[in-house]
Amino acid sequence: MSTSGVVDEPPESYTMEPVHEQTATLHTYCKESALLHRSLAELPHMVTNAQGSFLFLGNGQKILDACGGAAVAILGHGNPEVIAATVEQMQKVSYVHTMSYTTKPAEELAQFLVNMGGDAHKLTKAYLVGSGSEANEAALKAARQYFVERGEVQRCYYVARRQSYHGNTMGAMTVSSNLARKAPYTDVLPSNVSFVSPAYAYRYQEADETEEQYAARLISELRQEFLRITPEKIISFIAEPVVGATSGCVPAPRGYFRGVRDLCEEYGILLHLDEVMCGVGRTGTYFAFEQEGIQPDIVTIGKGLGGGYVPISAMLLGDKVVDSLRRGTSAFNHGQTFQAHPVACAAALAVQKIVKRDHLLQRCAECGQKLGRMLWETFADCRYVGDIRGRGLFWAMEFVQDPSTRAPFPKHIAFGARIHKAAFDFGVAIYPGTGTVDGVNGDHVLIAPPFTVSDEELCLLVSTLKRAYDVAEDSLDG
Ligand SMILES: *Cc1c(COP(=O)(O)O)cnc(C)c1O
């Protein structure tokens, strides 16, 4: 589509048009982007600079990044220490293949991560790759190999939960149940997985049930499912300790994960916790599972690990799994060209060291409580706000047509999208979600500011979100 002979500039629309026209339609511009965007019909916004909690767009707009992309930018943007550490590593060793070599930042990052894992059933090894999907892919394979090493080759099934997301590669998607993302591919995905109910009190706890009774009911359902498949055929149970984008910051009822842990133990099934979104401090503790008082056999982290400076994720293995590999073939039968990439590791290590040095975990927990209080004070009585929930700096609001029945809005109303758009127009980026309830119905917005967010920024965030909510509410009445 190029009209000039030189290396193409991005479409002019990025720099010349105001934002609402820019996204309106791509087809009106003669130059089409060569990048396969998420939508072929709409252009995303061009970001030309990002500093601290703010994004600066090509059209001059300044946006408070209140979701860090997808809960990625834990330190905010443009941190000079992270940049310096990244450049320094590039100058020392930019790449080596892990078949023959290792590097200092990879070793140090792995050590850092296993040190964060606590003592009970120690996480002893880290496998470093480039995305949450890849980390979960590796975890599915490591779990299977664990049983093959032990001679339990009949273990072929995974059990996961509805309303959860574990990635978009074929394996990770197989154990996911984010319906919209999965729909076109269901016929070509493996079928050795089954799904149990989400632990999602606002939607699925009965009115006459206590939190503990609800948790017990879910555990009983999980046991029934294990027995239905026969437990000796199951590899692992996979769950997000706090469900992220699929239904919006949903923590489990008290006692649920204790029950899950015990049940997995009873049947020798591995417990794989996906903390790609909720881990690395986001919920106020380094791992979200710490707040459940349990230890997984496998945990995956991603989004916040590199803070967005580099693509990086990790699978952490408990000693039980590692020992079985060591006593068996003594090799994880998996590998990728860019695993433990030195530059990615150096950047992530710099991010994690800053979090530790500047006590940002505590800060995240404290700011999170503040944010939670502000959201409750501002939105609790709003007509269409059904639930406000979260931990740490990881909060969501679920919207309903009628709080007394909790009936969601019809899909075509796109209530969450209305708020998202209005907030963006007012200069605040939040992360919207649909299909909150069951993969089809429901709306929420998710908030995940950097751990470095200031009080003024939190106030700006909440007051702008309220203005945006009012616009969305008025748009329904109008
Ligand atoms: C985002 C996410 C993934 C997938 O990570 P990618 O980096 O997008 O591949 C997996 N699990 C959870 C819980 C996530 O939020």
Short mmCIF file of C-alpha atoms and ligand atoms in Angstrom, two decimals:
data_model
loop_
_atom_site.label_atom_id
_atom_site.label_comp_id
_atom_site.label_asym_id
_atom_site.label_seq_id
_atom_site.Cartn_x
_atom_site.Cartn_y
_atom_site.Cartn_z
CA MET A 1 0.00 0.00 0.00
CA SER A 2 3.04 2.23 0.05
CA THR A 3 2.91 5.29 -2.12
CA SER A 4 6.50 6.32 -1.55
CA GLY A 5 9.61 4.38 -2.40
CA VAL A 6 11.30 4.75 0.96
CA VAL A 7 10.76 2.72 4.09
CA ASP A 8 7.17 3.36 4.97
CA GLU A 9 6.11 5.72 7.67
CA PRO A 10 3.23 4.61 9.86
CA PRO A 11 -0.16 5.64 8.52
CA GLU A 12 -0.50 9.40 8.57
CA SER A 13 -3.65 9.07 10.57
CA TYR A 14 -1.50 8.38 13.58
CA THR A 15 -0.08 11.83 13.68
CA MET A 16 -2.59 13.95 11.85
CA GLU A 17 -6.03 13.02 13.03
CA PRO A 18 -7.72 13.52 16.38
CA VAL A 19 -8.20 10.33 18.29
CA HIS A 20 -11.89 9.74 17.69
CA GLU A 21 -11.47 10.10 13.95
CA GLN A 22 -8.29 8.08 14.02
CA THR A 23 -10.09 5.04 15.40
CA ALA A 24 -13.26 5.65 13.44
CA THR A 25 -12.30 3.84 10.29
CA LEU A 26 -9.15 2.63 8.74
CA HIS A 27 -10.62 2.34 5.29
CA THR A 28 -10.85 6.05 4.77
CA TYR A 29 -7.05 6.25 4.68
CA CYS A 30 -5.13 5.28 1.61
CA LYS A 31 -2.22 3.90 3.59
CA GLU A 32 -3.04 0.76 5.51
CA SER A 33 -0.92 -0.47 8.40
CA ALA A 34 1.28 -3.46 7.61
CA LEU A 35 0.94 -4.60 11.18
CA LEU A 36 -1.76 -7.17 11.79
CA HIS A 37 -3.57 -5.35 14.55
CA ARG A 38 -6.08 -7.03 16.81
CA SER A 39 -8.80 -5.53 14.67
CA LEU A 40 -8.65 -5.14 10.93
CA ALA A 41 -11.34 -2.50 11.16
CA GLU A 42 -9.91 -0.16 13.77
CA LEU A 43 -6.53 1.36 14.42
CA PRO A 44 -5.20 1.43 17.98
CA HIS A 45 -3.74 4.67 19.34
CA MET A 46 -0.15 5.54 18.52
CA VAL A 47 1.87 6.00 21.71
CA THR A 48 4.94 8.12 21.19
CA ASN A 49 6.20 8.40 24.75
CA ALA A 50 5.47 6.83 28.12
CA GLN A 51 6.73 8.06 31.48
CA GLY A 52 5.76 7.02 34.98
CA SER A 53 2.01 6.45 35.13
CA PHE A 54 1.32 8.29 31.87
CA LEU A 55 1.14 7.54 28.16
CA PHE A 56 1.53 10.30 25.58
CA LEU A 57 -0.26 9.81 22.29
CA GLY A 58 0.66 11.01 18.85
CA ASN A 59 -2.30 13.36 18.86
CA GLY A 60 -1.07 15.12 21.99
CA GLN A 61 -3.39 13.36 24.41
CA LYS A 62 -2.04 12.43 27.86
CA ILE A 63 -3.43 9.22 29.36
CA LEU A 64 -3.17 7.98 32.94
CA ASP A 65 -2.33 4.31 32.47
CA ALA A 66 -4.46 2.92 35.27
CA CYS A 67 -4.20 -0.68 34.13
CA GLY A 68 -0.54 -0.97 33.11
CA GLY A 69 -1.69 -2.45 29.81
CA ALA A 70 -2.96 -5.71 31.28
CA ALA A 71 -1.52 -5.38 34.79
CA VAL A 72 1.98 -5.41 33.31
CA ALA A 73 3.65 -2.07 34.09
CA ILE A 74 4.24 -2.54 37.83
CA LEU A 75 6.90 0.20 37.98
CA GLY A 76 5.28 2.51 35.49
CA HIS A 77 7.00 3.50 32.29
CA GLY A 78 10.48 4.74 31.46
CA ASN A 79 12.29 3.76 34.67
CA PRO A 80 15.91 4.87 34.12
CA GLU A 81 17.44 2.17 36.36
CA VAL A 82 15.71 -0.61 34.44
CA ILE A 83 16.78 0.92 31.15
CA ALA A 84 20.40 1.23 32.32
CA ALA A 85 20.50 -2.39 33.51
CA THR A 86 19.01 -3.57 30.22
CA VAL A 87 21.49 -1.62 28.09
CA GLU A 88 24.40 -2.77 30.23
CA GLN A 89 23.45 -6.40 29.73
CA MET A 90 23.05 -5.89 25.98
CA GLN A 91 26.59 -4.59 25.89
CA LYS A 92 27.93 -7.55 27.88
CA VAL A 93 26.06 -10.56 26.44
CA SER A 94 22.99 -10.02 24.31
CA TYR A 95 22.23 -13.64 23.49
CA VAL A 96 23.50 -17.16 23.95
CA HIS A 97 21.81 -20.50 23.43
CA THR A 98 20.88 -22.29 26.64
CA MET A 99 21.97 -25.69 25.31
CA SER A 100 25.59 -24.75 26.01
CA TYR A 101 25.57 -21.51 27.98
CA THR A 102 24.15 -19.67 30.90
CA THR A 103 24.42 -16.05 32.00
CA LYS A 104 24.57 -14.17 35.25
CA PRO A 105 21.24 -12.33 34.96
CA ALA A 106 19.42 -15.59 34.17
CA GLU A 107 20.99 -17.32 37.18
CA GLU A 108 20.29 -14.35 39.45
CA LEU A 109 16.69 -13.93 38.35
CA ALA A 110 15.97 -17.63 38.86
CA GLN A 111 17.55 -17.48 42.33
CA PHE A 112 15.54 -14.37 43.16
CA LEU A 113 12.29 -16.05 42.16
CA VAL A 114 12.82 -19.30 44.02
CA ASN A 115 13.82 -17.29 47.11
CA MET A 116 10.44 -15.58 46.99
CA GLY A 117 8.64 -18.92 47.06
CA GLY A 118 8.69 -19.61 50.81
CA ASP A 119 9.97 -22.66 52.64
CA ALA A 120 7.15 -25.15 53.05
CA HIS A 121 7.30 -27.06 49.77
CA LYS A 122 10.01 -25.12 48.17
CA LEU A 123 9.85 -23.92 44.61
CA THR A 124 13.37 -24.80 43.54
CA LYS A 125 13.70 -24.18 39.81
CA ALA A 126 12.65 -21.44 37.44
CA TYR A 127 12.13 -21.88 33.71
CA LEU A 128 12.19 -18.54 31.92
CA VAL A 129 10.34 -17.90 28.69
CA GLY A 130 8.68 -15.01 26.92
CA SER A 131 4.96 -14.96 27.71
CA GLY A 132 2.32 -16.25 30.06
CA SER A 133 1.07 -18.66 27.43
CA GLU A 134 4.54 -20.16 27.03
CA ALA A 135 4.99 -20.48 30.80
CA ASN A 136 1.69 -22.34 31.07
CA GLU A 137 2.55 -24.45 28.03
CA ALA A 138 5.79 -25.44 29.78
CA ALA A 139 3.87 -26.16 32.98
CA LEU A 140 1.42 -28.49 31.22
CA LYS A 141 4.38 -30.40 29.80
CA ALA A 142 6.41 -30.47 33.01
CA ALA A 143 3.40 -31.84 34.88
CA ARG A 144 2.92 -34.58 32.33
CA GLN A 145 6.61 -35.44 32.30
CA TYR A 146 6.59 -35.68 36.10
CA PHE A 147 4.18 -38.60 35.86
CA VAL A 148 5.91 -40.23 32.90
CA GLU A 149 9.15 -40.25 34.93
CA ARG A 150 7.26 -41.98 37.73
CA GLY A 151 5.82 -44.58 35.38
CA GLU A 152 2.29 -43.21 35.70
CA VAL A 153 1.84 -42.87 31.96
CA GLN A 154 -1.92 -43.32 32.21
CA ARG A 155 -2.22 -39.77 33.60
CA CYS A 156 -3.48 -37.80 30.60
CA TYR A 157 -6.14 -35.39 31.87
CA TYR A 158 -6.10 -31.84 33.08
CA VAL A 159 -8.82 -30.28 35.19
CA ALA A 160 -9.34 -26.53 35.09
CA ARG A 161 -12.11 -24.08 35.90
CA ARG A 162 -14.71 -22.28 33.87
CA GLN A 163 -14.29 -18.52 33.64
CA SER A 164 -10.52 -18.57 33.65
CA TYR A 165 -7.75 -17.87 31.20
CA HIS A 166 -4.35 -19.48 30.84
CA GLY A 167 -3.14 -18.34 27.43
CA ASN A 168 -3.66 -18.42 23.72
CA THR A 169 -1.28 -21.11 22.48
CA MET A 170 -3.00 -24.40 21.72
CA GLY A 171 -2.14 -26.16 24.98
CA ALA A 172 -2.72 -23.20 27.25
CA MET A 173 -5.94 -22.44 25.42
CA THR A 174 -7.11 -26.01 25.84
CA VAL A 175 -7.20 -25.58 29.61
CA SER A 176 -8.68 -22.08 29.35
CA SER A 177 -12.35 -21.39 29.19
CA ASN A 178 -12.42 -17.85 27.98
CA LEU A 179 -15.13 -18.68 25.47
CA ALA A 180 -14.76 -15.73 23.15
CA ARG A 181 -11.04 -16.29 22.64
CA LYS A 182 -11.51 -20.02 22.14
CA ALA A 183 -14.62 -20.27 20.00
CA PRO A 184 -13.17 -20.65 16.48
CA TYR A 185 -10.66 -23.27 17.63
CA THR A 186 -12.65 -25.62 19.83
CA ASP A 187 -12.85 -28.30 17.14
CA VAL A 188 -9.09 -28.50 16.75
CA LEU A 189 -8.16 -28.44 20.43
CA PRO A 190 -7.35 -31.56 22.45
CA SER A 191 -10.21 -32.88 24.57
CA ASN A 192 -8.26 -34.24 27.55
CA VAL A 193 -9.47 -31.48 29.82
CA SER A 194 -12.55 -30.89 31.90
CA PHE A 195 -13.86 -27.84 33.68
CA VAL A 196 -15.36 -27.30 37.10
CA SER A 197 -17.17 -24.27 38.50
CA PRO A 198 -15.31 -21.07 39.11
CA ALA A 199 -14.89 -19.92 42.73
CA TYR A 200 -16.89 -16.76 42.16
CA ALA A 201 -19.03 -15.81 45.14
CA TYR A 202 -20.86 -12.79 43.73
CA ARG A 203 -22.37 -14.96 41.00
CA TYR A 204 -22.48 -18.46 42.30
CA GLN A 205 -22.64 -18.47 46.10
CA GLU A 206 -26.18 -19.31 47.22
CA ALA A 207 -28.04 -16.80 49.39
CA ASP A 208 -28.41 -19.27 52.25
CA GLU A 209 -24.77 -20.41 52.10
CA THR A 210 -21.87 -19.13 54.20
CA GLU A 211 -18.51 -18.47 52.58
CA GLU A 212 -17.15 -21.69 54.11
CA GLN A 213 -20.14 -23.71 52.92
CA TYR A 214 -19.73 -22.32 49.44
CA ALA A 215 -16.04 -23.29 49.45
CA ALA A 216 -16.95 -26.77 50.70
CA ARG A 217 -19.53 -27.18 47.94
CA LEU A 218 -16.92 -26.29 45.32
CA ILE A 219 -14.43 -28.74 46.79
CA SER A 220 -17.06 -31.44 46.78
CA GLU A 221 -17.78 -30.72 43.12
CA LEU A 222 -14.06 -30.93 42.35
CA ARG A 223 -13.83 -34.29 44.13
CA GLN A 224 -16.79 -35.58 42.12
CA GLU A 225 -15.10 -34.49 38.92
CA PHE A 226 -11.81 -36.16 39.92
CA LEU A 227 -13.72 -39.36 40.70
CA ARG A 228 -15.71 -39.18 37.49
CA ILE A 229 -12.51 -39.07 35.42
CA THR A 230 -10.77 -41.39 37.91
CA PRO A 231 -8.08 -39.57 39.88
CA GLU A 232 -5.25 -41.82 38.70
CA LYS A 233 -5.73 -40.48 35.18
CA ILE A 234 -5.37 -36.83 36.12
CA ILE A 235 -2.16 -34.83 35.72
CA SER A 236 -2.95 -31.49 37.29
CA PHE A 237 -5.55 -29.03 38.47
CA ILE A 238 -5.01 -25.53 37.09
CA ALA A 239 -6.40 -22.36 38.62
CA GLU A 240 -5.75 -18.65 38.99
CA PRO A 241 -5.61 -17.78 42.72
CA VAL A 242 -7.25 -14.46 41.85
CA VAL A 243 -9.00 -14.69 38.49
CA GLY A 244 -7.80 -11.91 36.20
CA ALA A 245 -9.24 -10.60 32.98
CA THR A 246 -11.92 -13.23 32.40
CA SER A 247 -14.22 -12.23 35.22
CA GLY A 248 -12.37 -9.37 36.88
CA CYS A 249 -10.22 -9.78 40.02
CA VAL A 250 -12.14 -12.61 41.63
CA PRO A 251 -10.55 -14.05 44.78
CA ALA A 252 -11.77 -17.45 46.00
CA PRO A 253 -13.87 -17.93 49.14
CA ARG A 254 -12.01 -18.62 52.37
CA GLY A 255 -10.90 -22.22 52.65
CA TYR A 256 -11.29 -23.01 48.97
CA PHE A 257 -7.61 -23.28 48.08
CA ARG A 258 -6.82 -25.17 51.30
CA GLY A 259 -9.45 -27.67 50.20
CA VAL A 260 -8.06 -27.79 46.66
CA ARG A 261 -4.54 -28.39 47.99
CA ASP A 262 -5.67 -31.23 50.25
CA LEU A 263 -7.72 -32.87 47.53
CA CYS A 264 -4.84 -32.77 45.04
CA GLU A 265 -2.56 -34.23 47.72
CA GLU A 266 -5.02 -37.02 48.42
CA TYR A 267 -5.06 -38.15 44.79
CA GLY A 268 -1.48 -37.33 43.87
CA ILE A 269 -2.66 -34.71 41.38
CA LEU A 270 -0.35 -31.74 40.82
CA LEU A 271 -1.56 -28.26 41.69
CA HIS A 272 -0.63 -25.70 39.06
CA LEU A 273 -1.45 -22.12 40.01
CA ASP A 274 -1.49 -19.60 37.20
CA GLU A 275 -0.32 -16.30 38.63
CA VAL A 276 0.53 -14.76 35.28
CA MET A 277 -1.74 -11.82 36.05
CA CYS A 278 -2.16 -11.85 39.83
CA GLY A 279 1.42 -12.74 40.81
CA VAL A 280 4.63 -10.74 41.29
CA GLY A 281 3.15 -8.54 44.00
CA ARG A 282 -0.02 -7.43 42.24
CA THR A 283 -2.30 -8.60 45.06
CA GLY A 284 -0.08 -7.20 47.82
CA THR A 285 1.99 -10.34 48.48
CA TYR A 286 4.66 -11.58 46.10
CA PHE A 287 2.57 -14.60 45.18
CA ALA A 288 -1.19 -14.49 45.48
CA PHE A 289 -1.16 -18.03 46.88
CA GLU A 290 0.61 -16.80 50.04
CA GLN A 291 -2.71 -15.30 51.13
CA GLU A 292 -4.32 -18.74 50.83
CA GLY A 293 -1.77 -20.39 53.13
CA ILE A 294 -0.88 -23.06 50.58
CA GLN A 295 1.97 -24.00 48.26
CA PRO A 296 1.48 -25.10 44.66
CA ASP A 297 3.58 -27.74 42.92
CA ILE A 298 3.92 -25.50 39.87
CA VAL A 299 3.34 -21.78 39.57
CA THR A 300 3.49 -19.58 36.51
CA ILE A 301 4.10 -15.83 36.46
CA GLY A 302 4.34 -13.36 33.62
CA LYS A 303 2.84 -9.95 33.09
CA GLY A 304 4.43 -7.99 35.95
CA LEU A 305 7.69 -9.95 35.94
CA GLY A 306 9.43 -7.74 33.43
CA GLY A 307 7.19 -4.78 34.18
CA GLY A 308 6.62 -4.42 30.43
CA TYR A 309 10.26 -3.52 29.73
CA VAL A 310 10.78 -6.91 28.13
CA PRO A 311 8.59 -9.90 27.34
CA ILE A 312 9.35 -12.46 30.04
CA SER A 313 7.54 -15.08 32.09
CA ALA A 314 8.47 -17.95 34.34
CA MET A 315 7.39 -21.39 35.36
CA LEU A 316 8.49 -22.26 38.88
CA LEU A 317 8.68 -25.89 39.88
CA GLY A 318 8.41 -27.33 43.36
CA ASP A 319 11.06 -29.78 44.55
CA LYS A 320 8.67 -32.73 44.16
CA VAL A 321 8.53 -32.23 40.40
CA VAL A 322 12.21 -31.38 40.08
CA ASP A 323 13.26 -34.48 42.06
CA SER A 324 11.21 -36.74 39.82
CA LEU A 325 12.86 -35.29 36.72
CA ARG A 326 16.28 -35.59 38.33
CA ARG A 327 15.76 -39.22 39.29
CA GLY A 328 14.34 -40.02 35.86
CA THR A 329 15.72 -38.78 32.56
CA SER A 330 17.36 -35.83 34.30
CA ALA A 331 16.18 -33.37 31.66
CA PHE A 332 13.04 -31.34 31.10
CA ASN A 333 11.99 -32.48 27.65
CA HIS A 334 11.20 -29.01 26.37
CA GLY A 335 13.14 -26.03 25.10
CA GLN A 336 12.89 -22.75 23.28
CA THR A 337 15.41 -20.64 21.41
CA PHE A 338 14.92 -17.59 23.55
CA GLN A 339 14.50 -19.18 26.97
CA ALA A 340 16.37 -17.43 29.81
CA HIS A 341 17.22 -14.61 27.42
CA PRO A 342 19.97 -12.58 29.13
CA VAL A 343 18.63 -9.14 28.23
CA ALA A 344 15.09 -10.03 29.26
CA CYS A 345 16.41 -11.54 32.50
CA ALA A 346 18.52 -8.46 33.26
CA ALA A 347 15.57 -6.14 32.78
CA ALA A 348 13.25 -8.31 34.87
CA LEU A 349 15.88 -8.65 37.58
CA ALA A 350 16.25 -4.87 37.69
CA VAL A 351 12.47 -4.48 37.99
CA GLN A 352 12.25 -7.06 40.77
CA LYS A 353 15.19 -5.62 42.70
CA ILE A 354 13.60 -2.18 42.65
CA VAL A 355 10.33 -3.63 43.93
CA LYS A 356 12.24 -5.21 46.79
CA ARG A 357 14.57 -2.31 47.59
CA ASP A 358 11.78 0.30 47.55
CA HIS A 359 9.36 -1.89 49.54
CA LEU A 360 6.85 -1.70 46.73
CA LEU A 361 5.00 -4.83 47.84
CA GLN A 362 3.96 -3.10 51.05
CA ARG A 363 3.22 0.00 49.04
CA CYS A 364 1.03 -1.99 46.66
CA ALA A 365 -0.87 -3.48 49.60
CA GLU A 366 -1.36 -0.09 51.26
CA CYS A 367 -2.29 1.80 48.08
CA GLY A 368 -4.57 -1.10 47.24
CA GLN A 369 -6.52 -0.68 50.46
CA LYS A 370 -6.77 3.02 49.78
CA LEU A 371 -7.98 2.40 46.25
CA GLY A 372 -10.51 -0.17 47.46
CA ARG A 373 -11.91 2.27 50.02
CA MET A 374 -12.14 5.02 47.41
CA LEU A 375 -13.95 2.74 44.97
CA TRP A 376 -16.43 1.67 47.65
CA GLU A 377 -17.07 5.24 48.76
CA THR A 378 -17.54 6.46 45.22
CA PHE A 379 -19.42 3.60 43.59
CA ALA A 380 -21.19 1.54 46.25
CA ASP A 381 -24.52 3.28 45.72
CA CYS A 382 -24.33 3.57 41.96
CA ARG A 383 -27.32 2.18 40.16
CA TYR A 384 -25.49 -0.25 37.89
CA VAL A 385 -22.54 -1.27 40.08
CA GLY A 386 -23.08 -4.83 41.25
CA ASP A 387 -19.79 -5.74 42.85
CA ILE A 388 -16.50 -4.09 43.75
CA ARG A 389 -13.71 -6.56 44.49
CA GLY A 390 -9.98 -7.00 44.47
CA ARG A 391 -6.75 -7.42 46.36
CA GLY A 392 -3.68 -5.22 46.36
CA LEU A 393 -3.65 -2.92 43.34
CA PHE A 394 -5.88 -5.30 41.42
CA TRP A 395 -9.50 -4.16 41.47
CA ALA A 396 -12.57 -4.66 39.35
CA MET A 397 -16.13 -3.45 39.27
CA GLU A 398 -18.83 -5.68 37.85
CA PHE A 399 -21.82 -3.95 36.33
CA VAL A 400 -25.39 -5.19 36.42
CA GLN A 401 -28.68 -4.01 35.06
CA ASP A 402 -30.31 -4.55 38.43
CA PRO A 403 -28.28 -4.98 41.63
CA SER A 404 -31.17 -6.69 43.43
CA THR A 405 -31.37 -9.57 40.93
CA ARG A 406 -27.75 -9.21 39.76
CA ALA A 407 -29.01 -9.55 36.18
CA PRO A 408 -26.27 -8.51 33.76
CA PHE A 409 -26.85 -6.07 30.93
CA PRO A 410 -27.77 -7.52 27.55
CA LYS A 411 -24.59 -7.98 25.57
CA HIS A 412 -25.44 -5.38 22.94
CA ILE A 413 -25.56 -2.61 25.55
CA ALA A 414 -21.80 -3.02 26.04
CA PHE A 415 -21.92 -1.15 29.32
CA GLY A 416 -18.29 -1.80 30.25
CA ALA A 417 -17.14 -0.64 26.84
CA ARG A 418 -19.08 2.60 27.27
CA ILE A 419 -17.27 3.34 30.53
CA HIS A 420 -13.96 2.37 29.02
CA LYS A 421 -14.43 4.74 26.12
CA ALA A 422 -15.64 7.63 28.24
CA ALA A 423 -12.75 7.19 30.69
CA PHE A 424 -10.29 7.15 27.83
CA ASP A 425 -11.76 10.31 26.37
CA PHE A 426 -11.28 11.87 29.82
CA GLY A 427 -7.65 10.66 29.84
CA VAL A 428 -7.68 7.47 31.92
CA ALA A 429 -7.00 3.97 30.55
CA ILE A 430 -8.69 1.04 32.28
CA TYR A 431 -9.04 -2.58 31.18
CA PRO A 432 -12.58 -3.56 30.16
CA GLY A 433 -13.97 -7.07 30.08
CA THR A 434 -17.11 -8.76 28.84
CA GLY A 435 -18.53 -12.22 29.36
CA THR A 436 -17.81 -11.73 33.06
CA VAL A 437 -20.56 -14.05 34.27
CA ASP A 438 -20.38 -17.04 31.96
CA GLY A 439 -18.23 -16.18 28.97
CA VAL A 440 -21.08 -14.41 27.18
CA ASN A 441 -22.93 -12.13 29.57
CA GLY A 442 -21.67 -9.52 31.96
CA ASP A 443 -19.39 -6.51 32.05
CA HIS A 444 -16.57 -5.38 34.26
CA VAL A 445 -13.68 -2.96 34.23
CA LEU A 446 -10.33 -3.79 35.74
CA ILE A 447 -7.91 -1.39 37.41
CA ALA A 448 -4.25 -2.23 37.94
CA PRO A 449 -2.09 0.88 38.33
CA PRO A 450 1.68 0.69 38.88
CA PHE A 451 2.89 -0.02 42.43
CA THR A 452 4.46 3.45 42.27
CA VAL A 453 1.12 5.20 41.72
CA SER A 454 0.79 8.44 43.71
CA ASP A 455 -2.14 9.51 45.87
CA GLU A 456 -3.00 12.27 43.40
CA GLU A 457 -3.01 9.77 40.56
CA LEU A 458 -5.32 7.47 42.53
CA CYS A 459 -7.70 10.39 43.12
CA LEU A 460 -7.57 11.34 39.46
CA LEU A 461 -8.23 7.72 38.53
CA VAL A 462 -11.28 7.30 40.76
CA SER A 463 -12.82 10.69 40.03
CA THR A 464 -12.38 10.21 36.28
CA LEU A 465 -13.80 6.73 36.47
CA LYS A 466 -16.86 8.18 38.21
CA ARG A 467 -17.30 10.80 35.51
CA ALA A 468 -17.03 8.04 32.91
CA TYR A 469 -19.53 5.90 34.78
CA ASP A 470 -21.96 8.83 34.88
CA VAL A 471 -21.60 9.28 31.13
CA ALA A 472 -22.35 5.59 30.59
CA GLU A 473 -25.31 5.68 32.96
CA ASP A 474 -26.73 8.79 31.27
CA SER A 475 -26.24 7.24 27.84
CA LEU A 476 -28.66 4.47 28.83
CA ASP A 477 -31.32 6.84 30.05
CA GLY A 478 -30.99 9.06 27.00
C1 LIG B 1 -2.41 -12.92 30.30
C2 LIG B 1 -2.56 -14.24 30.94
C3 LIG B 1 -2.00 -15.40 30.36
C4 LIG B 1 -1.34 -15.37 29.02
O1 LIG B 1 -0.19 -14.59 29.01
P1 LIG B 1 0.38 -14.04 27.60
O2 LIG B 1 1.61 -13.30 28.03
O3 LIG B 1 -0.66 -13.16 27.03
O4 LIG B 1 0.67 -15.22 26.77
C5 LIG B 1 -2.11 -16.59 31.05
N1 LIG B 1 -2.73 -16.65 32.23
C6 LIG B 1 -3.28 -15.59 32.82
C7 LIG B 1 -3.95 -15.72 34.15
C8 LIG B 1 -3.23 -14.35 32.19
O5 LIG B 1 -3.81 -13.28 32.74
#
